[in-house]
Coordinates of C-alpha atoms and ligand atoms in Angstrom, one line a residue:
M818 CA -50.3 -39.1 -8.8
S819 CA -49.5 -35.7 -10.2
F820 CA -47.3 -35.4 -13.3
A821 CA -46.6 -33.0 -16.3
M822 CA -46.5 -33.7 -20.0
H823 CA -44.9 -31.4 -22.6
G824 CA -46.1 -31.1 -26.2
V825 CA -46.4 -28.3 -28.8
G826 CA -48.9 -25.6 -27.9
V827 CA -51.1 -24.6 -30.9
S828 CA -53.5 -22.4 -29.2
G829 CA -52.9 -20.3 -26.1
G830 CA -54.8 -19.9 -22.8
I831 CA -55.2 -22.0 -19.7
A832 CA -58.0 -24.5 -19.2
I833 CA -58.7 -26.5 -16.1
G834 CA -61.1 -29.4 -16.5
Y835 CA -61.7 -33.1 -16.6
A836 CA -60.3 -35.5 -19.2
H837 CA -62.7 -36.9 -21.7
L838 CA -60.9 -39.5 -23.8
I839 CA -62.0 -39.9 -27.4
S840 CA -60.6 -42.6 -29.8
H841 CA -60.7 -44.3 -33.1
A842 CA -61.7 -47.6 -31.6
I843 CA -60.5 -49.7 -34.5
L844 CA -56.9 -48.8 -33.8
E845 CA -57.2 -50.2 -30.3
V846 CA -59.1 -53.4 -30.5
P847 CA -57.8 -56.0 -28.0
L848 CA -57.6 -59.7 -28.7
Y849 CA -58.1 -62.4 -26.0
A850 CA -59.0 -66.0 -25.9
L851 CA -62.2 -67.2 -24.2
S852 CA -62.8 -70.3 -22.1
K853 CA -65.8 -72.4 -23.2
P854 CA -68.0 -71.2 -20.3
Q855 CA -67.3 -67.6 -21.2
I856 CA -68.8 -68.0 -24.7
P857 CA -72.5 -67.5 -24.0
S858 CA -71.9 -64.2 -22.2
E859 CA -69.6 -63.0 -25.0
V860 CA -72.4 -63.8 -27.5
E861 CA -74.8 -61.8 -25.4
R862 CA -72.4 -58.9 -25.1
F863 CA -72.1 -58.7 -28.8
E864 CA -75.9 -58.9 -29.4
A865 CA -76.4 -56.2 -26.8
A866 CA -73.8 -54.0 -28.5
I867 CA -75.5 -54.3 -31.9
K868 CA -78.9 -53.5 -30.3
A869 CA -77.4 -50.5 -28.4
T870 CA -75.8 -49.2 -31.6
R871 CA -79.1 -49.5 -33.4
T872 CA -80.9 -47.6 -30.7
E873 CA -78.2 -44.9 -30.8
M874 CA -78.5 -44.6 -34.6
E875 CA -82.2 -44.5 -34.6
G876 CA -82.1 -41.8 -31.9
L877 CA -79.8 -39.8 -34.1
R878 CA -82.1 -40.3 -37.1
A879 CA -85.1 -39.1 -35.1
N880 CA -83.3 -35.9 -33.9
I881 CA -81.6 -34.7 -37.1
P882 CA -81.0 -30.9 -36.6
A883 CA -83.0 -28.7 -39.0
D884 CA -79.8 -27.2 -40.5
S885 CA -78.2 -30.6 -41.2
P886 CA -77.5 -31.4 -44.9
A887 CA -80.4 -33.2 -46.6
E888 CA -78.2 -36.3 -47.1
F889 CA -77.8 -36.8 -43.5
G890 CA -81.0 -38.8 -43.1
A891 CA -80.1 -41.0 -46.1
F892 CA -76.7 -41.5 -44.7
L893 CA -78.1 -42.8 -41.4
N894 CA -80.5 -45.1 -43.2
L895 CA -77.6 -46.6 -45.1
H896 CA -75.6 -47.1 -41.9
L897 CA -78.6 -48.8 -40.3
L898 CA -78.9 -51.2 -43.2
I899 CA -75.2 -52.1 -43.0
L900 CA -75.6 -52.7 -39.3
E901 CA -78.6 -55.0 -39.9
D902 CA -76.8 -57.0 -42.6
S903 CA -76.0 -60.4 -41.3
T904 CA -72.4 -60.2 -42.4
L905 CA -71.9 -57.7 -39.6
S906 CA -74.6 -58.5 -37.1
K907 CA -74.5 -62.4 -37.3
A908 CA -71.3 -63.7 -38.8
P909 CA -69.1 -62.5 -35.9
L910 CA -71.2 -64.7 -33.6
D911 CA -69.8 -67.8 -35.4
L912 CA -66.3 -66.5 -35.0
I913 CA -66.8 -66.0 -31.3
K914 CA -68.1 -69.5 -30.9
N915 CA -65.7 -71.3 -33.2
Q916 CA -62.5 -69.5 -32.6
R917 CA -63.3 -68.6 -28.9
I918 CA -62.3 -65.1 -29.3
N919 CA -63.6 -61.8 -27.9
A920 CA -66.4 -60.0 -29.5
E921 CA -64.3 -56.9 -30.6
W922 CA -61.8 -59.0 -32.3
A923 CA -64.5 -61.1 -34.1
L924 CA -66.1 -58.0 -35.4
K925 CA -62.8 -56.5 -36.5
Q926 CA -61.9 -59.8 -38.3
Q927 CA -65.3 -59.9 -40.0
M928 CA -64.8 -56.3 -41.1
D929 CA -61.4 -56.9 -42.6
A930 CA -62.8 -59.9 -44.6
L931 CA -65.6 -57.7 -45.8
L932 CA -63.3 -54.8 -46.8
A933 CA -61.2 -57.2 -48.8
Q934 CA -64.2 -58.3 -50.8
F935 CA -65.1 -54.7 -51.3
E936 CA -61.7 -54.2 -53.1
Q937 CA -62.7 -56.7 -55.7
I938 CA -65.9 -54.7 -56.6
E939 CA -65.8 -53.0 -60.0
D940 CA -68.5 -50.5 -59.3
D941 CA -66.9 -47.3 -57.8
Y942 CA -69.9 -46.3 -55.8
L943 CA -70.2 -49.7 -54.1
R944 CA -66.4 -49.9 -53.5
E945 CA -66.5 -46.5 -51.9
R946 CA -69.1 -47.7 -49.3
K947 CA -66.1 -49.2 -47.5
A948 CA -65.8 -46.1 -45.4
D949 CA -69.4 -46.5 -44.3
V950 CA -68.8 -50.1 -43.2
V951 CA -65.8 -48.9 -41.1
Q952 CA -67.8 -46.2 -39.5
V953 CA -70.6 -48.6 -38.6
V954 CA -68.1 -51.1 -37.1
E955 CA -66.5 -48.3 -35.2
R956 CA -69.8 -47.4 -33.6
V957 CA -70.3 -51.0 -32.4
L958 CA -66.7 -51.3 -31.2
K959 CA -67.1 -48.2 -29.1
V960 CA -70.1 -49.7 -27.4
L961 CA -68.2 -52.9 -26.8
L962 CA -65.2 -51.0 -25.5
G963 CA -67.4 -49.0 -23.2
H964 CA -67.2 -45.6 -24.8
P965 CA -70.2 -45.1 -26.9
G966 CA -70.7 -42.1 -29.2
S967 CA -68.9 -41.5 -32.4
A968 CA -65.1 -40.6 -32.4
S969 CA -65.9 -37.4 -34.1
Q970 CA -69.1 -36.5 -32.3
P971 CA -68.6 -36.6 -28.6
A972 CA -71.9 -37.1 -26.8
S973 CA -72.2 -33.7 -25.3
A974 CA -70.5 -30.4 -25.1
D975 CA -69.2 -29.4 -21.7
L976 CA -67.0 -26.5 -20.7
S977 CA -65.5 -28.5 -17.9
R978 CA -64.3 -31.2 -20.3
I979 CA -60.9 -31.5 -21.9
L980 CA -60.8 -33.7 -25.0
V981 CA -57.9 -36.1 -25.1
A982 CA -57.4 -37.8 -28.5
H983 CA -54.6 -39.8 -30.2
D984 CA -55.0 -38.1 -33.6
L985 CA -57.8 -36.6 -35.5
S986 CA -58.1 -35.6 -39.1
P987 CA -58.9 -32.0 -40.1
A988 CA -62.3 -33.3 -41.1
D989 CA -62.9 -34.9 -37.6
M990 CA -61.8 -31.6 -36.1
M991 CA -64.3 -29.6 -38.0
L992 CA -67.1 -31.5 -36.2
F993 CA -65.9 -30.1 -32.9
K994 CA -66.6 -26.6 -34.2
Q995 CA -70.2 -27.2 -33.2
Q996 CA -69.3 -28.2 -29.7
R997 CA -67.8 -26.3 -26.9
F998 CA -65.0 -27.8 -24.7
A999 CA -62.5 -26.3 -22.4
A1000 CA -59.4 -27.5 -24.2
F1001 CA -58.0 -30.0 -26.7
I1002 CA -54.9 -32.2 -26.6
T1003 CA -53.6 -34.9 -29.0
D1004 CA -50.8 -37.5 -28.9
V1005 CA -49.4 -36.6 -32.4
G1006 CA -49.5 -33.8 -35.0
G1007 CA -47.5 -30.7 -35.9
A1008 CA -48.2 -27.1 -34.9
T1009 CA -49.1 -26.1 -38.5
S1010 CA -50.9 -29.3 -39.5
H1011 CA -54.4 -28.6 -40.7
T1012 CA -55.8 -30.5 -37.7
A1013 CA -53.9 -27.9 -35.5
I1014 CA -55.2 -25.0 -37.6
V1015 CA -58.8 -26.1 -37.1
A1016 CA -58.1 -26.8 -33.4
R1017 CA -56.8 -23.2 -33.2
S1018 CA -60.1 -22.0 -34.7
L1019 CA -62.0 -23.5 -31.9
N1020 CA -60.4 -20.7 -29.9
I1021 CA -59.6 -22.9 -26.9
P1022 CA -56.2 -24.0 -25.5
S1023 CA -54.9 -26.8 -27.6
I1024 CA -51.7 -28.9 -27.5
V1025 CA -50.5 -31.5 -30.0
A1026 CA -47.6 -34.0 -29.9
L1027 CA -48.1 -35.0 -26.3
H1028 CA -46.9 -38.5 -27.0
H1029 CA -49.0 -41.2 -25.2
A1030 CA -51.3 -38.7 -23.5
R1031 CA -54.2 -41.0 -24.3
Q1032 CA -52.5 -43.9 -22.7
L1033 CA -51.3 -42.0 -19.5
I1034 CA -54.4 -40.0 -18.9
R1035 CA -57.6 -41.6 -17.6
E1036 CA -61.2 -40.6 -18.1
N1037 CA -62.3 -37.9 -15.7
E1038 CA -58.8 -37.1 -14.3
L1039 CA -58.3 -33.4 -13.5
L1040 CA -56.1 -31.6 -16.0
I1041 CA -54.5 -28.2 -16.4
V1042 CA -53.8 -27.3 -20.0
D1043 CA -51.4 -24.4 -20.7
G1044 CA -51.8 -23.9 -24.4
Q1045 CA -49.1 -21.2 -24.5
Q1046 CA -46.4 -23.3 -22.9
G1047 CA -47.6 -26.6 -24.3
V1048 CA -47.8 -28.1 -20.9
V1049 CA -50.4 -30.5 -19.4
I1050 CA -50.5 -31.1 -15.7
V1051 CA -52.3 -34.2 -14.6
N1052 CA -54.0 -34.4 -11.2
P1053 CA -52.4 -31.1 -10.0
D1054 CA -52.1 -30.5 -6.3
K1055 CA -53.9 -27.5 -4.6
Q1056 CA -51.0 -25.2 -4.8
I1057 CA -50.4 -25.7 -8.5
L1058 CA -54.1 -25.4 -9.1
A1059 CA -54.3 -22.1 -7.4
E1060 CA -51.3 -20.8 -9.4
Y1061 CA -52.8 -21.7 -12.6
R1062 CA -56.2 -20.3 -11.6
L1063 CA -54.4 -17.0 -11.2
K1064 CA -52.6 -17.3 -14.5
Q1065 CA -56.0 -18.1 -16.1
S1066 CA -57.6 -14.9 -14.8
Q1067 CA -54.5 -12.8 -15.8
W1068 CA -54.8 -14.3 -19.4
E1069 CA -58.5 -13.3 -19.4
I1070 CA -57.7 -9.8 -18.4
E1071 CA -55.1 -9.4 -21.1
K1072 CA -57.6 -10.7 -23.7
Q1073 CA -60.1 -8.2 -22.4
K1074 CA -57.6 -5.3 -22.7
L1075 CA -56.7 -6.3 -26.2
K1076 CA -60.4 -5.8 -27.3
R1077 CA -59.9 -2.1 -26.9
L1078 CA -57.7 -2.2 -30.0
K1079 CA -60.5 -3.6 -32.2
S1080 CA -61.3 -0.4 -34.2
A1081 CA -57.7 1.1 -34.1
V1082 CA -56.1 1.2 -37.5
A1083 CA -52.9 -1.0 -37.5
T1084 CA -50.2 1.5 -38.0
T1085 CA -46.5 1.5 -37.1
L1086 CA -45.1 4.4 -35.0
D1087 CA -44.1 6.2 -38.2
G1088 CA -47.6 6.0 -39.6
T1089 CA -47.3 3.1 -42.1
V1090 CA -50.6 1.3 -42.4
V1091 CA -50.6 -2.5 -42.2
K1092 CA -53.6 -4.7 -43.4
L1093 CA -54.7 -7.4 -40.9
H1094 CA -56.9 -10.0 -42.5
A1095 CA -58.4 -13.2 -41.2
N1096 CA -58.3 -16.9 -42.3
I1097 CA -61.5 -18.8 -42.2
E1098 CA -62.7 -22.4 -43.0
L1099 CA -66.5 -21.9 -43.3
P1100 CA -69.0 -19.0 -43.7
Q1101 CA -69.9 -19.6 -40.1
D1102 CA -66.5 -18.1 -39.0
I1103 CA -67.4 -14.6 -40.1
P1104 CA -68.8 -13.4 -36.8
Q1105 CA -65.4 -14.2 -35.2
V1106 CA -63.7 -12.3 -38.0
K1107 CA -65.9 -9.3 -37.3
A1108 CA -65.2 -9.4 -33.6
S1109 CA -61.5 -9.4 -34.3
G1110 CA -61.6 -6.1 -36.2
A1111 CA -59.9 -7.8 -39.2
T1112 CA -60.4 -5.7 -42.3
G1113 CA -61.0 -8.6 -44.7
V1114 CA -60.7 -12.3 -45.2
G1115 CA -57.2 -13.1 -46.5
L1116 CA -57.8 -16.8 -46.8
F1117 CA -61.0 -18.8 -47.1
R1118 CA -59.9 -22.4 -47.2
S1119 CA -62.8 -23.4 -49.4
E1120 CA -61.9 -27.2 -49.3
F1121 CA -63.5 -27.4 -45.9
L1122 CA -66.9 -27.2 -47.6
F1123 CA -66.0 -30.5 -49.2
L1124 CA -65.2 -32.4 -46.0
N1125 CA -67.4 -34.7 -43.8
R1126 CA -69.8 -35.5 -46.6
D1127 CA -70.5 -38.2 -49.2
D1128 CA -70.9 -35.9 -52.2
L1129 CA -69.4 -32.9 -53.8
P1130 CA -71.1 -29.5 -53.0
D1131 CA -72.7 -28.5 -56.4
E1132 CA -72.4 -25.0 -58.0
E1133 CA -75.5 -23.6 -56.2
E1134 CA -74.4 -24.7 -52.8
Q1135 CA -70.9 -23.3 -53.3
F1136 CA -72.2 -20.1 -54.8
A1137 CA -74.5 -19.6 -51.7
A1138 CA -71.5 -20.2 -49.3
Y1139 CA -69.2 -17.8 -51.2
R1140 CA -71.9 -15.2 -51.7
R1141 CA -72.8 -15.3 -47.9
V1142 CA -69.2 -14.6 -47.0
A1143 CA -68.9 -11.8 -49.5
Q1144 CA -72.1 -10.2 -48.4
D1145 CA -71.4 -10.6 -44.6
M1146 CA -68.1 -8.9 -45.1
R1147 CA -69.9 -5.8 -46.6
G1148 CA -67.5 -4.7 -49.2
L1149 CA -64.3 -5.7 -47.4
P1150 CA -62.0 -8.0 -49.5
V1151 CA -62.6 -11.7 -49.3
T1152 CA -59.9 -14.0 -50.8
I1153 CA -61.3 -17.3 -51.7
R1154 CA -58.7 -20.0 -52.2
T1155 CA -59.6 -22.6 -54.8
L1156 CA -59.7 -26.2 -53.5
D1157 CA -56.6 -27.3 -51.6
L1158 CA -57.8 -30.9 -51.2
G1159 CA -55.3 -33.8 -51.0
A1160 CA -52.6 -34.6 -48.5
D1161 CA -54.3 -34.5 -45.0
K1162 CA -57.6 -33.3 -46.4
Q1163 CA -59.2 -36.1 -48.4
L1164 CA -62.7 -36.4 -49.8
R1165 CA -64.5 -39.1 -47.8
F1166 CA -65.5 -41.0 -50.9
A1167 CA -62.3 -40.5 -53.0
D1168 CA -59.2 -40.8 -50.8
R1169 CA -56.2 -40.2 -53.1
S1170 CA -53.6 -40.0 -50.4
G1171 CA -51.0 -42.1 -52.2
D1172 CA -47.7 -43.1 -50.7
N1173 CA -46.5 -39.6 -50.1
P1174 CA -49.5 -37.5 -49.8
A1175 CA -47.9 -34.1 -49.3
L1176 CA -46.1 -34.5 -52.5
G1177 CA -49.0 -36.0 -54.3
L1178 CA -52.1 -35.0 -56.1
R1179 CA -53.0 -32.0 -54.0
A1180 CA -54.5 -28.4 -54.4
I1181 CA -54.2 -27.0 -58.0
R1182 CA -52.7 -30.3 -59.2
L1183 CA -55.9 -32.2 -58.3
C1184 CA -58.0 -29.4 -59.7
L1185 CA -56.3 -29.5 -63.1
S1186 CA -56.8 -33.3 -63.1
E1187 CA -60.4 -32.9 -62.3
P1188 CA -61.4 -30.1 -64.6
Q1189 CA -65.2 -30.6 -64.1
M1190 CA -64.9 -30.2 -60.3
F1191 CA -62.7 -27.2 -60.8
H1192 CA -65.0 -25.6 -63.3
T1193 CA -67.9 -25.9 -61.0
Q1194 CA -66.0 -24.2 -58.2
L1195 CA -64.7 -21.4 -60.6
R1196 CA -68.3 -20.7 -61.7
A1197 CA -69.5 -20.5 -58.2
I1198 CA -66.7 -18.1 -57.1
L1199 CA -67.1 -15.9 -60.1
R1200 CA -70.9 -15.7 -59.6
A1201 CA -70.4 -14.7 -56.0
S1202 CA -67.9 -12.0 -57.1
H1203 CA -70.9 -9.9 -58.1
Y1204 CA -72.0 -9.6 -54.5
G1205 CA -68.9 -8.3 -52.9
K1206 CA -65.2 -7.8 -53.2
I1207 CA -63.9 -11.3 -54.0
Q1208 CA -60.4 -12.2 -54.9
L1209 CA -59.5 -15.7 -56.2
L1210 CA -56.4 -17.4 -54.9
V1211 CA -54.7 -20.5 -56.4
P1212 CA -52.9 -22.8 -54.0
M1213 CA -49.6 -24.7 -54.6
L1214 CA -48.6 -23.2 -57.9
C1215 CA -45.3 -24.6 -59.0
S1216 CA -44.7 -24.0 -62.6
L1217 CA -45.7 -21.5 -65.2
S1218 CA -47.6 -24.1 -67.2
E1219 CA -49.8 -24.8 -64.3
L1220 CA -50.5 -21.1 -63.9
R1221 CA -51.3 -20.7 -67.6
Q1222 CA -53.7 -23.8 -67.5
T1223 CA -55.4 -22.3 -64.5
L1224 CA -55.8 -18.9 -66.1
H1225 CA -57.1 -20.5 -69.2
L1226 CA -59.8 -22.4 -67.2
I1227 CA -60.7 -19.2 -65.3
G1228 CA -61.1 -17.4 -68.7
H1229 CA -63.3 -20.2 -69.9
A1230 CA -65.5 -20.1 -66.9
K1231 CA -65.9 -16.3 -67.3
Q1232 CA -66.7 -16.7 -71.0
E1233 CA -69.4 -19.2 -70.2
L1234 CA -71.0 -17.1 -67.6
A1235 CA -70.9 -14.0 -69.9
Q1236 CA -72.6 -16.0 -72.7
E1237 CA -75.3 -17.1 -70.1
G1238 CA -75.8 -13.5 -69.1
I1239 CA -74.9 -14.2 -65.5
P1240 CA -73.2 -11.3 -63.7
F1241 CA -69.7 -11.5 -62.2
D1242 CA -66.8 -9.2 -61.5
A1243 CA -64.9 -9.3 -64.8
S1244 CA -61.8 -7.9 -63.3
I1245 CA -61.8 -10.2 -60.2
P1246 CA -58.2 -10.2 -58.9
I1247 CA -56.4 -13.6 -59.4
G1248 CA -53.6 -14.4 -56.9
G1249 CA -51.2 -17.3 -56.5
M1250 CA -50.0 -18.9 -53.3
I1251 CA -46.2 -19.1 -53.0
E1252 CA -45.7 -22.2 -50.9
I1253 CA -43.4 -24.4 -52.9
P1254 CA -39.8 -23.3 -53.0
A1255 CA -39.6 -23.6 -56.7
A1256 CA -42.5 -21.0 -57.0
A1257 CA -40.6 -18.6 -54.8
L1258 CA -37.5 -18.9 -56.8
V1259 CA -39.3 -18.2 -60.1
V1260 CA -41.8 -15.8 -58.7
Q1261 CA -40.5 -13.2 -61.1
S1262 CA -42.2 -15.1 -64.0
F1263 CA -45.4 -15.5 -62.1
V1264 CA -46.0 -11.9 -61.1
K1265 CA -46.5 -10.9 -64.7
S1266 CA -49.7 -12.8 -64.9
L1267 CA -51.0 -12.4 -61.3
D1268 CA -52.7 -9.5 -59.4
F1269 CA -51.5 -10.5 -56.0
L1270 CA -49.4 -13.1 -54.1
S1271 CA -50.0 -14.8 -50.8
I1272 CA -47.1 -16.7 -49.0
G1273 CA -48.2 -19.9 -47.5
T1274 CA -45.5 -20.3 -44.9
N1275 CA -46.8 -23.5 -43.5
D1276 CA -46.2 -25.4 -46.7
L1277 CA -43.2 -23.2 -47.8
I1278 CA -41.4 -24.3 -44.6
Q1279 CA -42.6 -27.9 -45.0
Y1280 CA -41.2 -28.2 -48.5
T1281 CA -38.1 -26.1 -48.1
L1282 CA -36.9 -28.0 -45.0
A1283 CA -38.4 -31.4 -46.1
I1284 CA -40.4 -31.6 -42.8
D1285 CA -43.8 -33.2 -42.8
R1286 CA -46.0 -30.6 -41.0
T1287 CA -48.2 -33.3 -39.7
D1288 CA -45.4 -35.4 -38.2
D1289 CA -44.7 -34.7 -34.6
T1290 CA -41.4 -36.7 -34.7
V1291 CA -39.9 -33.9 -36.8
A1292 CA -41.9 -31.0 -35.3
H1293 CA -38.8 -29.7 -33.5
L1294 CA -37.1 -29.2 -36.8
Y1295 CA -39.9 -27.0 -38.3
D1296 CA -38.1 -23.7 -38.2
P1297 CA -39.6 -20.5 -39.5
L1298 CA -36.2 -18.8 -38.8
H1299 CA -34.2 -21.1 -41.0
P1300 CA -32.1 -18.8 -43.2
A1301 CA -33.5 -20.6 -46.3
V1302 CA -37.0 -19.8 -45.4
L1303 CA -36.3 -16.2 -44.6
Q1304 CA -34.6 -15.7 -48.0
L1305 CA -37.5 -17.2 -49.9
I1306 CA -40.0 -14.9 -48.0
A1307 CA -37.9 -11.9 -48.4
M1308 CA -37.3 -12.6 -52.1
T1309 CA -41.0 -13.1 -52.7
I1310 CA -41.9 -9.8 -51.0
A1311 CA -39.2 -7.9 -52.9
V1312 CA -40.3 -9.2 -56.3
A1313 CA -44.0 -8.4 -55.6
D1314 CA -43.1 -4.9 -54.4
K1315 CA -41.1 -4.3 -57.5
A1316 CA -43.9 -5.6 -59.7
G1317 CA -46.3 -3.3 -57.8
I1318 CA -48.6 -6.1 -56.6
P1319 CA -49.8 -6.7 -53.1
V1320 CA -48.3 -9.6 -51.2
S1321 CA -49.4 -11.1 -47.9
V1322 CA -48.4 -14.0 -45.6
C1323 CA -51.4 -16.3 -44.7
G1324 CA -49.5 -19.1 -43.0
E1325 CA -49.3 -19.5 -39.2
M1326 CA -46.3 -17.3 -39.1
A1327 CA -48.5 -14.3 -39.8
G1328 CA -50.4 -14.8 -36.4
D1329 CA -47.3 -15.4 -34.3
T1330 CA -46.6 -12.2 -32.5
V1331 CA -42.9 -13.2 -32.0
L1332 CA -42.5 -12.9 -35.8
T1333 CA -44.6 -9.9 -36.5
R1334 CA -41.8 -7.5 -36.4
L1335 CA -39.5 -9.7 -38.5
L1336 CA -42.1 -9.9 -41.2
L1337 CA -42.7 -6.2 -41.1
G1338 CA -38.9 -5.7 -41.3
L1339 CA -38.8 -7.9 -44.4
G1340 CA -41.3 -5.5 -46.0
L1341 CA -44.5 -7.3 -45.4
R1342 CA -47.6 -5.0 -45.2
E1343 CA -50.4 -7.5 -45.3
F1344 CA -51.0 -10.3 -42.8
S1345 CA -53.7 -12.9 -42.8
M1346 CA -54.2 -15.1 -39.7
H1347 CA -56.7 -16.9 -37.5
P1348 CA -59.0 -14.2 -36.1
A1349 CA -58.0 -14.9 -32.5
H1350 CA -54.5 -13.5 -33.2
V1351 CA -55.5 -10.2 -35.0
L1352 CA -55.6 -8.0 -31.9
A1353 CA -52.3 -9.2 -30.4
V1354 CA -50.5 -8.8 -33.8
K1355 CA -52.0 -5.3 -34.1
Q1356 CA -50.7 -4.5 -30.7
Q1357 CA -47.2 -5.4 -31.9
I1358 CA -47.6 -3.3 -35.0
L1359 CA -48.8 -0.2 -33.0
T1360 CA -45.5 -0.3 -31.1
S1361 CA -43.1 -1.1 -34.0
D1362 CA -40.4 1.4 -35.1
L1363 CA -40.2 0.5 -38.8
P1364 CA -36.8 2.0 -39.6
H1365 CA -35.2 0.2 -36.7
I1366 CA -36.8 -3.2 -37.3
T1367 CA -36.1 -3.0 -41.0
A1368 CA -32.4 -2.6 -40.3
V1369 CA -32.4 -5.6 -37.8
A1370 CA -34.4 -7.7 -40.2
Q1371 CA -32.0 -7.0 -43.0
K1372 CA -29.2 -8.1 -40.7
M1373 CA -31.1 -11.3 -40.0
L1374 CA -31.2 -12.0 -43.7
K1375 CA -27.4 -12.0 -43.8
T1376 CA -27.1 -14.2 -40.7
H1377 CA -26.9 -18.0 -40.9
E1378 CA -26.0 -18.7 -37.2
P1379 CA -29.1 -19.9 -35.3
E1380 CA -28.0 -18.3 -32.1
K1381 CA -27.3 -14.9 -33.7
L1382 CA -30.7 -15.1 -35.4
Q1383 CA -32.4 -15.7 -32.0
Q1384 CA -30.4 -12.7 -30.5
L1385 CA -31.5 -10.4 -33.3
L1386 CA -35.1 -11.6 -33.0
L1387 CA -34.9 -10.7 -29.3
R1388 CA -33.6 -7.3 -30.2
L1389 CA -36.5 -6.9 -32.7
N1390 CA -39.0 -7.6 -30.0
S1391 CA -37.5 -5.8 -27.1
Ligands
PEP708 C1 -49.9 -22.4 -45.9 O1 -49.4 -23.4 -46.4 O2 -49.2 -21.6 -45.2 C2 -51.3 -22.0 -46.0 C3 -51.8 -20.9 -45.6 O3 -52.1 -23.0 -46.5 P1 -52.6 -24.3 -45.7 O4 -52.1 -24.1 -44.3 O5 -54.1 -24.4 -45.8 O6 -51.9 -25.3 -46.4
MG709 MG1 -50.6 -24.5 -47.9

C-alpha cells in the first residue's frame, strides 16, 4: 500500500531508497509468557544470542580502524567482560525458567536489577559503568530481536538505504558522519535540535517529527524522501516514482549551477560586502567548508570533541584539533566556541541532564562550575591561536557576572601560558553568544567587554518563545518571525553596530534562504551556517537590493500581525 507521511524537513534534496530501521532496542522490548515446552528453546535462543554478541564484539575488536581513539580497544574489552559476567549471561536463564518469560524480558529485568545495585555504589567510576552495562544489553537485545549491529553503528553504509529511527541523540548522529546513506528520517525532534543540526551536516535529505514512522514503515520498503517539503512517500507507484526522479535530477542540476558562485564575493547589488562563514562540529568538516567557498569558520561547536567517548580530551588532544582547523583554514578566521555541553549534549560518563535540561547546567554555566575542565580548554584554544586566526566565543552568556568570571579565567590562562613561555595570540578576539533573551536585553553592557557578538537564534527562539527545540509536539510554534524574536535580533545588531563591533547570526536562521534578506534588512553583514547552505545564501545576497529590503525589514519590525509579516516577507523575497 502506498501512503505519504509529513514531518519537518531539516535538510533538502530528494532521496529514493529502501528503508533500514534502526532502533534503541531497550525501548521496545516485548513481554510474553511461555508454555512449559517452549522453555528449552527459549534458553537456547538466549544462549545463542550471547554467543552471537560475543562473536560480533570480538570481530569489532579484531578490526579496530587505525584512526580510532586508543581507548576503543579497552572499551571493547570492558564490554566483553560485562557480557561474560554471570549476572548477565547466566542469571536471565533462571528468570526464563522460573518465571516462564521470554528471553528479551528476562534480560531487561536482570539489567534493571543490576542498574539499581549500581545506584548504591559510592565509587563514581564504578557507578558510571552503568552506561556500559546498558550498551552491552542493547547489543544482546538487538540480536534477540533480529536486528544485530549497534543502534548507533549500522552494519554497513549503503547509498540505497534510508535510515528510519525513532530518535537519536546528537552523539549517536555523529557516528553516522562516517557512513554514507541516502537519507535520514526520525519520528521525533525539532528542526533546530542538535540532532537535526548534525543530520544536516551529513548533507543528505533528512526529515524529523514524522510521528510513528518507525512503526508504519517496514524494513526494505521503498521510500521517497523529499527533505525540502518534509514528505516521505512509502511504496510509491510508478508514476510518483518517475515524477520524483525528475525532481531529483532538477535538484542536482540546481546544485551544480550554484557551484559556479563558489569564488564570487558575496555582495549586494549596491556593492555591500557580506561575510559568509561556516559552522562545523569537528576538524574533519573543513574540506566541506572549503568546497562551499565560506570565508571562515563562524562557529566551531567544540563540545562535539567530547561526545561518544568515556573520557575528556586532554589539553594536547584539544590543542591538536583546534590547531588543525586554524592551519587548514590558512589565515581565514576560525571562531571556536567554548564548550556548550549540557541539555541534549551530555558527556557519556557524567550525564547532568536534570529535570529541565535546557534550563540547567549548560554551556558557560557548566564551564564555570567545572573550572579545571574549562581551564584545559582555554589553554588549548589559546595555544592554537598562535597557528592561525582564532577567535574565542562564549556560549549562553546571561549576566555580567558570568562574563566577568569568564574573562578573568581567560586572563588567568593567558598569564599561565605567558609564564611558561608558550606562544599564543595575546589579542585573541573574545566574543559572546547572544542566545538568551536576557542577554539581548542587556547587550549594551556586554559590548563594552567583548570584541564581537554572535546571535544564536536556535536558542534565542527557544528561550524567548518557551519552546523546547527538541520537542516535536511544539515544533509548529517555533517561529523565527515572531515579533519578539525579530526585536531582539534587531536590537542586538543595532547595539553592536553602535559599539563598532562585528555581529553575526550563527543559528539555523542564517542558512535559511527565505530569511536571508530579512536579516540583511535588519543590518546583518555576517552569517554563519552549515557549509551546504553557503552558496544558496550567497545567491540571495547577490540579487539583493539593500535600500529596498532595509525599508521592508524596518516595516516588519513594526508589524505584529502574522499574516502581514508573511506578506512583507514575500515582498522581500520577490
Ligand atoms: C544557536 O543556539 O543558535 C547556536 C548556534 O548554538 P547551538 O545550536 O549549538 O545551540
Ligand atoms: Mg545555542
